[in-house]
mmCIF file with all atom_site columns, C-alpha atoms in Angstrom:
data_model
loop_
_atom_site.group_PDB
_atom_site.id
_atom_site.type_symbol
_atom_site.label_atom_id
_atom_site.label_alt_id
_atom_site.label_comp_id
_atom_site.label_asym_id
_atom_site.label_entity_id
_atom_site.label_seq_id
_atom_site.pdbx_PDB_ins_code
_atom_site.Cartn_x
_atom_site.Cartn_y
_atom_site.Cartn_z
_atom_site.occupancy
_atom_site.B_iso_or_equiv
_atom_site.pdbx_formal_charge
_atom_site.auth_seq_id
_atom_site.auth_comp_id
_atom_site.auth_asym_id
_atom_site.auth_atom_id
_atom_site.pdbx_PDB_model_num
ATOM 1   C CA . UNK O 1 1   ? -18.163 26.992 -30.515 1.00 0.00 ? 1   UNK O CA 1
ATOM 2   C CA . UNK O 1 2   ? -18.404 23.317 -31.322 1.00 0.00 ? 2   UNK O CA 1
ATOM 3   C CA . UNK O 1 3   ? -21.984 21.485 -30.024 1.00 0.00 ? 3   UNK O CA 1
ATOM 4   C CA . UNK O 1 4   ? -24.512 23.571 -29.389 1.00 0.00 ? 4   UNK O CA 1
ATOM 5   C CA . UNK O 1 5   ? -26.779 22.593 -26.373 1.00 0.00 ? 5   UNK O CA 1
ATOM 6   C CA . UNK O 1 6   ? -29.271 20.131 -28.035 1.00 0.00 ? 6   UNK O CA 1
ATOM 7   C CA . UNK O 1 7   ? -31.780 20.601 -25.101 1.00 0.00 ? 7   UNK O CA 1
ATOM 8   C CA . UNK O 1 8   ? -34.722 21.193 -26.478 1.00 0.00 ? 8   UNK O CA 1
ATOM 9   C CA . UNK O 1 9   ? -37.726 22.607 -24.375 1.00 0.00 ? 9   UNK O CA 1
ATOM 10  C CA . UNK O 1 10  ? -40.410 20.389 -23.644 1.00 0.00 ? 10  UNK O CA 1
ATOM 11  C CA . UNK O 1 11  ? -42.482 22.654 -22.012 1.00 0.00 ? 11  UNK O CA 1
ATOM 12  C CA . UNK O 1 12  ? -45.202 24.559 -24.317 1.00 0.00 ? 12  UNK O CA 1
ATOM 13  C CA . UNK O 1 13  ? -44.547 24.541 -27.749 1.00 0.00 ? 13  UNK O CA 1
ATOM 14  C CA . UNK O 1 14  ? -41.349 25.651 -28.185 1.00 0.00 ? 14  UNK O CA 1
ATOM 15  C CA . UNK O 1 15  ? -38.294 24.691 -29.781 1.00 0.00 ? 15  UNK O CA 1
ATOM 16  C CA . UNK O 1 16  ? -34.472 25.359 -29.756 1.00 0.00 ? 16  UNK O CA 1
ATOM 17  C CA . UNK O 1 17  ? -33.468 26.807 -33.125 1.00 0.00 ? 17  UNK O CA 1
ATOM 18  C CA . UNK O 1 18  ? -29.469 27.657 -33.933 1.00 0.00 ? 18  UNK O CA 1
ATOM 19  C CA . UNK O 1 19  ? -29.879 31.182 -35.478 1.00 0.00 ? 19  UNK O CA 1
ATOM 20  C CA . UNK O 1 20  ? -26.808 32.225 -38.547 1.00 0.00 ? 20  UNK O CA 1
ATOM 21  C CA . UNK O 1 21  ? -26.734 34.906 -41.054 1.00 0.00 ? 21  UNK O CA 1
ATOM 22  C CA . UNK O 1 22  ? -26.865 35.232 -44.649 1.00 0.00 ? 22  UNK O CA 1
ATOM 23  C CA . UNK O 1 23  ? -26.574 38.584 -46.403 1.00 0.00 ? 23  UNK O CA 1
ATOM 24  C CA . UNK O 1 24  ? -27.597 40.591 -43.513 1.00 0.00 ? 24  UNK O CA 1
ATOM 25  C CA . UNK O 1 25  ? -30.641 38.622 -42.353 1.00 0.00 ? 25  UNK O CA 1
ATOM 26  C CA . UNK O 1 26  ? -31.178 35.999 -39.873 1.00 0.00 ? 26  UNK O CA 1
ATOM 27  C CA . UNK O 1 27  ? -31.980 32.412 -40.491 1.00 0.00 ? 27  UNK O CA 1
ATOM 28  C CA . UNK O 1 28  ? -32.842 29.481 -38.076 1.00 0.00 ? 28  UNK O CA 1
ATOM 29  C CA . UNK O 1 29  ? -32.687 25.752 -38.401 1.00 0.00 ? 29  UNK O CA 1
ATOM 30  C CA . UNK O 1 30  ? -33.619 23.282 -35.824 1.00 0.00 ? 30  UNK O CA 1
ATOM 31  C CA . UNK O 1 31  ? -31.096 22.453 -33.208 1.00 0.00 ? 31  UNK O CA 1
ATOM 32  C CA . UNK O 1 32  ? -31.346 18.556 -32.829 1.00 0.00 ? 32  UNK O CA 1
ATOM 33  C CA . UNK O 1 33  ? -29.913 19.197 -36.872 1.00 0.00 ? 33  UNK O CA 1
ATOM 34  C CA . UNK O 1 34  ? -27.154 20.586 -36.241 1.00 0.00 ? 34  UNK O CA 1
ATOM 35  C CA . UNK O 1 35  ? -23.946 18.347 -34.943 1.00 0.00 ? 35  UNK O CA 1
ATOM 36  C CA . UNK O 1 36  ? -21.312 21.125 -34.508 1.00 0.00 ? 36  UNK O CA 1
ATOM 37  C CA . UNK O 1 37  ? -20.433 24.763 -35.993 1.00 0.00 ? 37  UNK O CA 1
ATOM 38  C CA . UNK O 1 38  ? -16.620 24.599 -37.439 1.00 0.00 ? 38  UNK O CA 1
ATOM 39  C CA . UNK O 1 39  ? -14.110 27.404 -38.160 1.00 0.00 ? 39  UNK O CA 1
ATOM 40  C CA . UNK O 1 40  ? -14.004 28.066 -41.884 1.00 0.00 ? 40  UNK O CA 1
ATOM 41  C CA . UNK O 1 41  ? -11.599 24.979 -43.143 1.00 0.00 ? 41  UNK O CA 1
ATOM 42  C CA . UNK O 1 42  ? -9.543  24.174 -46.287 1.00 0.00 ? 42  UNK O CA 1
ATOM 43  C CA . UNK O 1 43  ? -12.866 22.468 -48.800 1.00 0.00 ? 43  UNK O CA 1
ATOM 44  C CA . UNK O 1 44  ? -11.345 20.535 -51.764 1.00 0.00 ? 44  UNK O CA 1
ATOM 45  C CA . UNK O 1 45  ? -13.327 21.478 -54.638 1.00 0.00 ? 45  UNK O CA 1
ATOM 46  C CA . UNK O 1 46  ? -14.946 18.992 -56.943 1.00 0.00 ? 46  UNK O CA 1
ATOM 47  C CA . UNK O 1 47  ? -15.084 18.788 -60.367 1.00 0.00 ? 47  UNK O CA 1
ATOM 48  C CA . UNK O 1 48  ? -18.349 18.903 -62.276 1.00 0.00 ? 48  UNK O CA 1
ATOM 49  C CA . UNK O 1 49  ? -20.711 19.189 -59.365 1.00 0.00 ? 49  UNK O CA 1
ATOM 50  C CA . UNK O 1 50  ? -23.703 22.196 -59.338 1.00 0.00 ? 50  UNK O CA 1
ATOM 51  C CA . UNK O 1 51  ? -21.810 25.734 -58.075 1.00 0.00 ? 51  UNK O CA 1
ATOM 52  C CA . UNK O 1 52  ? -23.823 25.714 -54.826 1.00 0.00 ? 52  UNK O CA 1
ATOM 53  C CA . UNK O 1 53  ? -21.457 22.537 -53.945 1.00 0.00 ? 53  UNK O CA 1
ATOM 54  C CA . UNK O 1 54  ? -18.035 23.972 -52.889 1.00 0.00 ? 54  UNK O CA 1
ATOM 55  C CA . UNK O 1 55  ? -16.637 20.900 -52.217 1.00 0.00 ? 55  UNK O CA 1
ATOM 56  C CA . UNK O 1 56  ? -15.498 18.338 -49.524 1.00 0.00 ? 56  UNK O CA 1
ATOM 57  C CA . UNK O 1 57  ? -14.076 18.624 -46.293 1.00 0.00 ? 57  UNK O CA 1
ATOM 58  C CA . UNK O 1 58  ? -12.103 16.157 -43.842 1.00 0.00 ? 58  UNK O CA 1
ATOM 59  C CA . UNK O 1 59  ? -13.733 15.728 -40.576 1.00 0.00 ? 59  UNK O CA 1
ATOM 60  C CA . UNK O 1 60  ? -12.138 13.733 -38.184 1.00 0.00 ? 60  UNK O CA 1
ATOM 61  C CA . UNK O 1 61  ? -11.679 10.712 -41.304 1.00 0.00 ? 61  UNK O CA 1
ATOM 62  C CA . UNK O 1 62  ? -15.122 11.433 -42.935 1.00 0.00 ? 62  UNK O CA 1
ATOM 63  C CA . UNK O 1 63  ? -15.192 12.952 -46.167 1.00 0.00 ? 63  UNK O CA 1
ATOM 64  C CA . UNK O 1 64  ? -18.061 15.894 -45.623 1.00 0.00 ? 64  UNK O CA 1
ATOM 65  C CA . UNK O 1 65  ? -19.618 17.696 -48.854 1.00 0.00 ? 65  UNK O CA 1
ATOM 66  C CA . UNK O 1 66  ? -20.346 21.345 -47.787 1.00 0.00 ? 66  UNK O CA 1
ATOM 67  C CA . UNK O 1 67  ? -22.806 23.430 -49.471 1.00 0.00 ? 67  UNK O CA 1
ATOM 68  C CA . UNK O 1 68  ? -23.111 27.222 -49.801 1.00 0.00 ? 68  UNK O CA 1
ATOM 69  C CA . UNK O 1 69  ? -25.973 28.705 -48.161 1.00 0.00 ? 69  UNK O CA 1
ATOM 70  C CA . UNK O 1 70  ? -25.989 31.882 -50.524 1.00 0.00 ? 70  UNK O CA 1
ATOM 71  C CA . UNK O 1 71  ? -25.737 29.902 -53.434 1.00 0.00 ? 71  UNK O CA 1
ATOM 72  C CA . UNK O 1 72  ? -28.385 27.783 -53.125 1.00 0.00 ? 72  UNK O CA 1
ATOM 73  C CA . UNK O 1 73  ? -30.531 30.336 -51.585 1.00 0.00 ? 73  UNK O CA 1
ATOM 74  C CA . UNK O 1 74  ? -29.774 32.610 -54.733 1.00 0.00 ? 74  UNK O CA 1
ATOM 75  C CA . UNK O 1 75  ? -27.993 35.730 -52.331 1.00 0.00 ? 75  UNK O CA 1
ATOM 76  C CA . UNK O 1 76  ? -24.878 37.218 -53.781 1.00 0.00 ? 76  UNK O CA 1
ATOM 77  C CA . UNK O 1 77  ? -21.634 35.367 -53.160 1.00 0.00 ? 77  UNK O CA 1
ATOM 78  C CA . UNK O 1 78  ? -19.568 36.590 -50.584 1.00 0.00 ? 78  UNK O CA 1
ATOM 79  C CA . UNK O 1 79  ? -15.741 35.799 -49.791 1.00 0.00 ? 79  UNK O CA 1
ATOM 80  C CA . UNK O 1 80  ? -15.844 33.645 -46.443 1.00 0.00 ? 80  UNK O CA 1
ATOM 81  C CA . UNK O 1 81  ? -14.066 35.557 -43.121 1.00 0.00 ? 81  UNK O CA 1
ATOM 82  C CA . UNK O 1 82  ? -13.433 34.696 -39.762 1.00 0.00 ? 82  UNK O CA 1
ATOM 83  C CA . UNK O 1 83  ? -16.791 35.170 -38.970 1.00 0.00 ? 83  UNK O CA 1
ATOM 84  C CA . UNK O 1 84  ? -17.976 32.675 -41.613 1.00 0.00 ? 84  UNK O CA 1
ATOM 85  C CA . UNK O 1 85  ? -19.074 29.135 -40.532 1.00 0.00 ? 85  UNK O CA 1
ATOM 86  C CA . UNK O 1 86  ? -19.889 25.742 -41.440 1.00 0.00 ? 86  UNK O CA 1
ATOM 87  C CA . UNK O 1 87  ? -22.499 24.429 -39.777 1.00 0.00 ? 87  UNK O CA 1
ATOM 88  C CA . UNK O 1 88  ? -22.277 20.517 -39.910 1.00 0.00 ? 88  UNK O CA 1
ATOM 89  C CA . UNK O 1 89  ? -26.367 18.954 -40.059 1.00 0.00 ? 89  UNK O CA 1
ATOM 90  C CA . UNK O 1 90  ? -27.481 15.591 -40.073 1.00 0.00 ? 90  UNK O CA 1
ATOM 91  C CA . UNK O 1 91  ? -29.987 15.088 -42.971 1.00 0.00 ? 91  UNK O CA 1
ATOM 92  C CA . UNK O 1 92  ? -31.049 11.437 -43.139 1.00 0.00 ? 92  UNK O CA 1
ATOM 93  C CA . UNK O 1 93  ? -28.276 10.155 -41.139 1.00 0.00 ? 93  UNK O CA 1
ATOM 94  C CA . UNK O 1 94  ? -25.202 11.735 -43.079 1.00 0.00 ? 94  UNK O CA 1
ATOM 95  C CA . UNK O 1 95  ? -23.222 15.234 -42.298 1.00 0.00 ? 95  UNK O CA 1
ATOM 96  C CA . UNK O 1 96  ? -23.379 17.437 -44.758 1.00 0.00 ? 96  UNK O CA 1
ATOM 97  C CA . UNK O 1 97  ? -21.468 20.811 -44.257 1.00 0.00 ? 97  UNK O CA 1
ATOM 98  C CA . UNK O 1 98  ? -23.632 24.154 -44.811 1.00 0.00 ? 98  UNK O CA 1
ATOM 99  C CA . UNK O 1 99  ? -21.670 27.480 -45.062 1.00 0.00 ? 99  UNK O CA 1
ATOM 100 C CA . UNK O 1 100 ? -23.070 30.747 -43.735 1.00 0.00 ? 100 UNK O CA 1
ATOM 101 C CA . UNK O 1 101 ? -21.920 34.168 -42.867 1.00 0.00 ? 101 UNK O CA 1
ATOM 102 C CA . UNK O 1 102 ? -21.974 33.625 -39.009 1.00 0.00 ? 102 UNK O CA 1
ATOM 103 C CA . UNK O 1 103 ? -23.818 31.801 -36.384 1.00 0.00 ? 103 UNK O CA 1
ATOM 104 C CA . UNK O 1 104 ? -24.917 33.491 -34.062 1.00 0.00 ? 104 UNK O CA 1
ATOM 105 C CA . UNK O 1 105 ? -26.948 31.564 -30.849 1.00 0.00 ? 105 UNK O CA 1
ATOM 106 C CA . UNK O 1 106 ? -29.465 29.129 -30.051 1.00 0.00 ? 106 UNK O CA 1
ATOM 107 C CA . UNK O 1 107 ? -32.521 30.612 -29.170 1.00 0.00 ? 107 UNK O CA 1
ATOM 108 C CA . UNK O 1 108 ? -36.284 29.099 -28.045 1.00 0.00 ? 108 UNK O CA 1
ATOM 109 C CA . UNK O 1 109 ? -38.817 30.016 -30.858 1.00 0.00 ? 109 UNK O CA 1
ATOM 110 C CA . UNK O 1 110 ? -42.313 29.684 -29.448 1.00 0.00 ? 110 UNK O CA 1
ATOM 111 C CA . UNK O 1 111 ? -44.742 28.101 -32.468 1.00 0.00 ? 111 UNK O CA 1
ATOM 112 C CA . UNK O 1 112 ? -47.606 30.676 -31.718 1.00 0.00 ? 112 UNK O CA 1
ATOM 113 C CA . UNK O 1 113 ? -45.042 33.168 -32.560 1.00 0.00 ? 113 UNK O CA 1
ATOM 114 C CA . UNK O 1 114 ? -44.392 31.627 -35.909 1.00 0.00 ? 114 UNK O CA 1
ATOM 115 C CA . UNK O 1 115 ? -45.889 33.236 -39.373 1.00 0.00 ? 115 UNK O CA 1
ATOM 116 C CA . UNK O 1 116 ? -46.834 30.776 -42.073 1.00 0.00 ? 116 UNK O CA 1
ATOM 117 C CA . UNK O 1 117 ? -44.047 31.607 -45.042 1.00 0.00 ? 117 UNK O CA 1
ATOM 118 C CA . UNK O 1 118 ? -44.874 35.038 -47.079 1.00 0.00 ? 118 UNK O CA 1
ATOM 119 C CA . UNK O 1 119 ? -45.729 34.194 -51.178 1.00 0.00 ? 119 UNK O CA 1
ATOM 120 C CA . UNK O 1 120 ? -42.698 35.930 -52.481 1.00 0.00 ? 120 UNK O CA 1
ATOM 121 C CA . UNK O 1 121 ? -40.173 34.873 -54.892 1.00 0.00 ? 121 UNK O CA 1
ATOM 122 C CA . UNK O 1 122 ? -41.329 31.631 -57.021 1.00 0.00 ? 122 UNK O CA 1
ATOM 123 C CA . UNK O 1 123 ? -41.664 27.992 -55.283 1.00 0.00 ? 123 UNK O CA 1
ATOM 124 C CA . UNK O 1 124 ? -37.910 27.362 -56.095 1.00 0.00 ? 124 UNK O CA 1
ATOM 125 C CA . UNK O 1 125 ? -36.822 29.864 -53.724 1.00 0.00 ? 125 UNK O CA 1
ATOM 126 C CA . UNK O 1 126 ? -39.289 29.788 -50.707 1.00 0.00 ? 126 UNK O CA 1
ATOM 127 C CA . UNK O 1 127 ? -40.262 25.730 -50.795 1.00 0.00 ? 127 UNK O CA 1
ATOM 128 C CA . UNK O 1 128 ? -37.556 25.594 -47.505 1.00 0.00 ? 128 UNK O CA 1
ATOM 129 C CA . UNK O 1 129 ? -38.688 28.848 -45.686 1.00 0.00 ? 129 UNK O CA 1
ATOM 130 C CA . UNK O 1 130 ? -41.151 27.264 -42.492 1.00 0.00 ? 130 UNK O CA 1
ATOM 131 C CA . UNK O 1 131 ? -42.218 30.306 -41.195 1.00 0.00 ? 131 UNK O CA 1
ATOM 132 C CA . UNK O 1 132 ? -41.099 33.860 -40.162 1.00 0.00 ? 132 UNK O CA 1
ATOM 133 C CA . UNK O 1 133 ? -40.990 35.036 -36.045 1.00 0.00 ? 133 UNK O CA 1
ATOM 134 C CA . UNK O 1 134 ? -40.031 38.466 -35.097 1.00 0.00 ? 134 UNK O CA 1
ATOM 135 C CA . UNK O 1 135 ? -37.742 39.200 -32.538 1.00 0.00 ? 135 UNK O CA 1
ATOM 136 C CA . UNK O 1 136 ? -36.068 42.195 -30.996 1.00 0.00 ? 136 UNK O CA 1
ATOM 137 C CA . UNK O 1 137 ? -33.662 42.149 -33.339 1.00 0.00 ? 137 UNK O CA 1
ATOM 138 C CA . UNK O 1 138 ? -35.658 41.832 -36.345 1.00 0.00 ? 138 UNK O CA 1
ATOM 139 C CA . UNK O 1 139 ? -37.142 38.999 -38.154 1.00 0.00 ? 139 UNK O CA 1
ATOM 140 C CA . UNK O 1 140 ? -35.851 35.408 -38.261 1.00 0.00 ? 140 UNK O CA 1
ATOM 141 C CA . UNK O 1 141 ? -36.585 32.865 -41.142 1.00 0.00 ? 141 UNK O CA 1
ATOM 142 C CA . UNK O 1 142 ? -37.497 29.486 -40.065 1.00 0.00 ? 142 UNK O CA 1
ATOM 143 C CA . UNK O 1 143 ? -36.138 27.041 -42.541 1.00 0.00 ? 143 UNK O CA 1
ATOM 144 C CA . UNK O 1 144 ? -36.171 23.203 -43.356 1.00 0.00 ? 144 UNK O CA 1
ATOM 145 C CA . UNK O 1 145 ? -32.883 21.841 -43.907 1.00 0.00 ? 145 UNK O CA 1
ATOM 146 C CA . UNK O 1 146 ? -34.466 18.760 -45.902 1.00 0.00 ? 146 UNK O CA 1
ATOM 147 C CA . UNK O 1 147 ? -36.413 21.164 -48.810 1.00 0.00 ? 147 UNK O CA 1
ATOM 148 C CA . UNK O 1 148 ? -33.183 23.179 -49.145 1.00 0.00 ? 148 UNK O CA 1
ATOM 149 C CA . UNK O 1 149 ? -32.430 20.897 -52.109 1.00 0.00 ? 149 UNK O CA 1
ATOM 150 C CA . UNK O 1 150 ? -34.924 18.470 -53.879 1.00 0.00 ? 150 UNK O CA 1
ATOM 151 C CA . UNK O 1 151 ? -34.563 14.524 -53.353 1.00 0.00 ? 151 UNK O CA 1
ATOM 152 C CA . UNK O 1 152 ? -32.324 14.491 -56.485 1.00 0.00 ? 152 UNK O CA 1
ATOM 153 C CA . UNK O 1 153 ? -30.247 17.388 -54.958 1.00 0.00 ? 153 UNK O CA 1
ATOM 154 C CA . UNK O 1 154 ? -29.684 15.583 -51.733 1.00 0.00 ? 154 UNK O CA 1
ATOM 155 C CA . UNK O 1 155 ? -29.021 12.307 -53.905 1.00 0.00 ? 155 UNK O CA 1
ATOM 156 C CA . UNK O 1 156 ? -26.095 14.284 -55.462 1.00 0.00 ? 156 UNK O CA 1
ATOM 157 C CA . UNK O 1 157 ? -25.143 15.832 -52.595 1.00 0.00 ? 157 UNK O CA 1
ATOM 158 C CA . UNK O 1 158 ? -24.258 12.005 -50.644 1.00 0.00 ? 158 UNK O CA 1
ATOM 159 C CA . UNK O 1 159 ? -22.769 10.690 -53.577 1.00 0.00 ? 159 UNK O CA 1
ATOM 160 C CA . UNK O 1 160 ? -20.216 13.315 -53.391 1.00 0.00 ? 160 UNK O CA 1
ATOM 161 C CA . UNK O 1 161 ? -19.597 12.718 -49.538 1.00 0.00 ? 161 UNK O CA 1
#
C-alpha cells in the first residue's frame, strides 16, 4: 500500500479518514494528511531528542523524522512487526513519519456521526482526540495530527528532519 486514494467526498458532510491501530483500538486521521503508508524501514536514531522521537528515515533523498504513535499517546511500547507502519503526513508542508501498529483502510466518516471527544485522561492526553464515531467494528478515534505535539514539539520535531 503506498497512496491512499485522496478523493475525498464532496457530497454531504463527509470525509475520507485513513483508519490504523494502536494497542488494540482504532484511530483515524484525515486522508488529504497522509502522503503514503511505508513498510517498517531501518530509522537512525538520534541522540538527545524526547523518547517519542525514534529517529530519522531516508525517503527517496529526504531526511524524514518519524515519531511513535504509542509513545506520544502514552500506550505501552510495542516491538514493531510486519504489520507495523509508518504513515508519512504532511504537517505544515514537511513529512514527518508516524509509526503505528497497522493501517488498516480509508473509510468515509459522516460528521453527524461524530461524538464531541469524552473528558477522560488530563488535557495532555486528549487535546488531539476530534471526536469518537462508532462503527461495526467498534469505535474509531478521530484525531488531529497538528495537536499531537504542541508548537514547540513540532518545532523540535523539523529541526530534526
Amino acid at each position: 500500500m503506498s497512496e491512499p486514494n485522496t478523493q475525498t467526498n464532496s457530497v454531504g458532510t463527509s470525509s475520507s479518514f485513513v483508519t490504523f491501530s494502536l494497542a488494540e483500538e482504532t484511530y483515524a486521521i484525515d486522508v488529504l494528511q497522509v502522503q503514503e503508508v511505508l513498510k517498517i524501514t531501518e530509522i537512525a536514531p538520534v541522540p538527545g531528542v524526547p523518547d517519542y522521537i525514534l529517529g530519522i528515515i531516508n525517503l527517496r533523498g529526504d531526511v524524514v523524522t518519524v515519531i511513535d504513535a504509542r509513545r506520544r499517546m502514552g500506550l505501552p511500547p510495542r516491538t514493531p512487526d510486519d504489520a507495523s507502519r509508518i504513515v508519512i503526513i504532511d504537517i505544515d508542508n514537511q513529512n514527518v513519519g508516524i509509526l503505528v501498529d497497522a493501517v488498516a483502510e480509508v473509510v468515509q466518516i459522516d460528521a453527524n456521526s461524530v461524538d464531541p471527544a469524552p473528558a477522560v485522561g488530563n488535557d495532555q492526553s486528549s487535546r488531539f482526540i476530534l471526536g469518537v464515531t462508532s462503527t461495526e467494528d467498534g469505535l474509531t478515534i478521530l484525531i488531529s495530527l497538528e495537536k499531537l505535539l504542541s508548537d514547540d514539539e513540532w518545532e523540535l520535531v523539523r529541526s530534526v528532519g
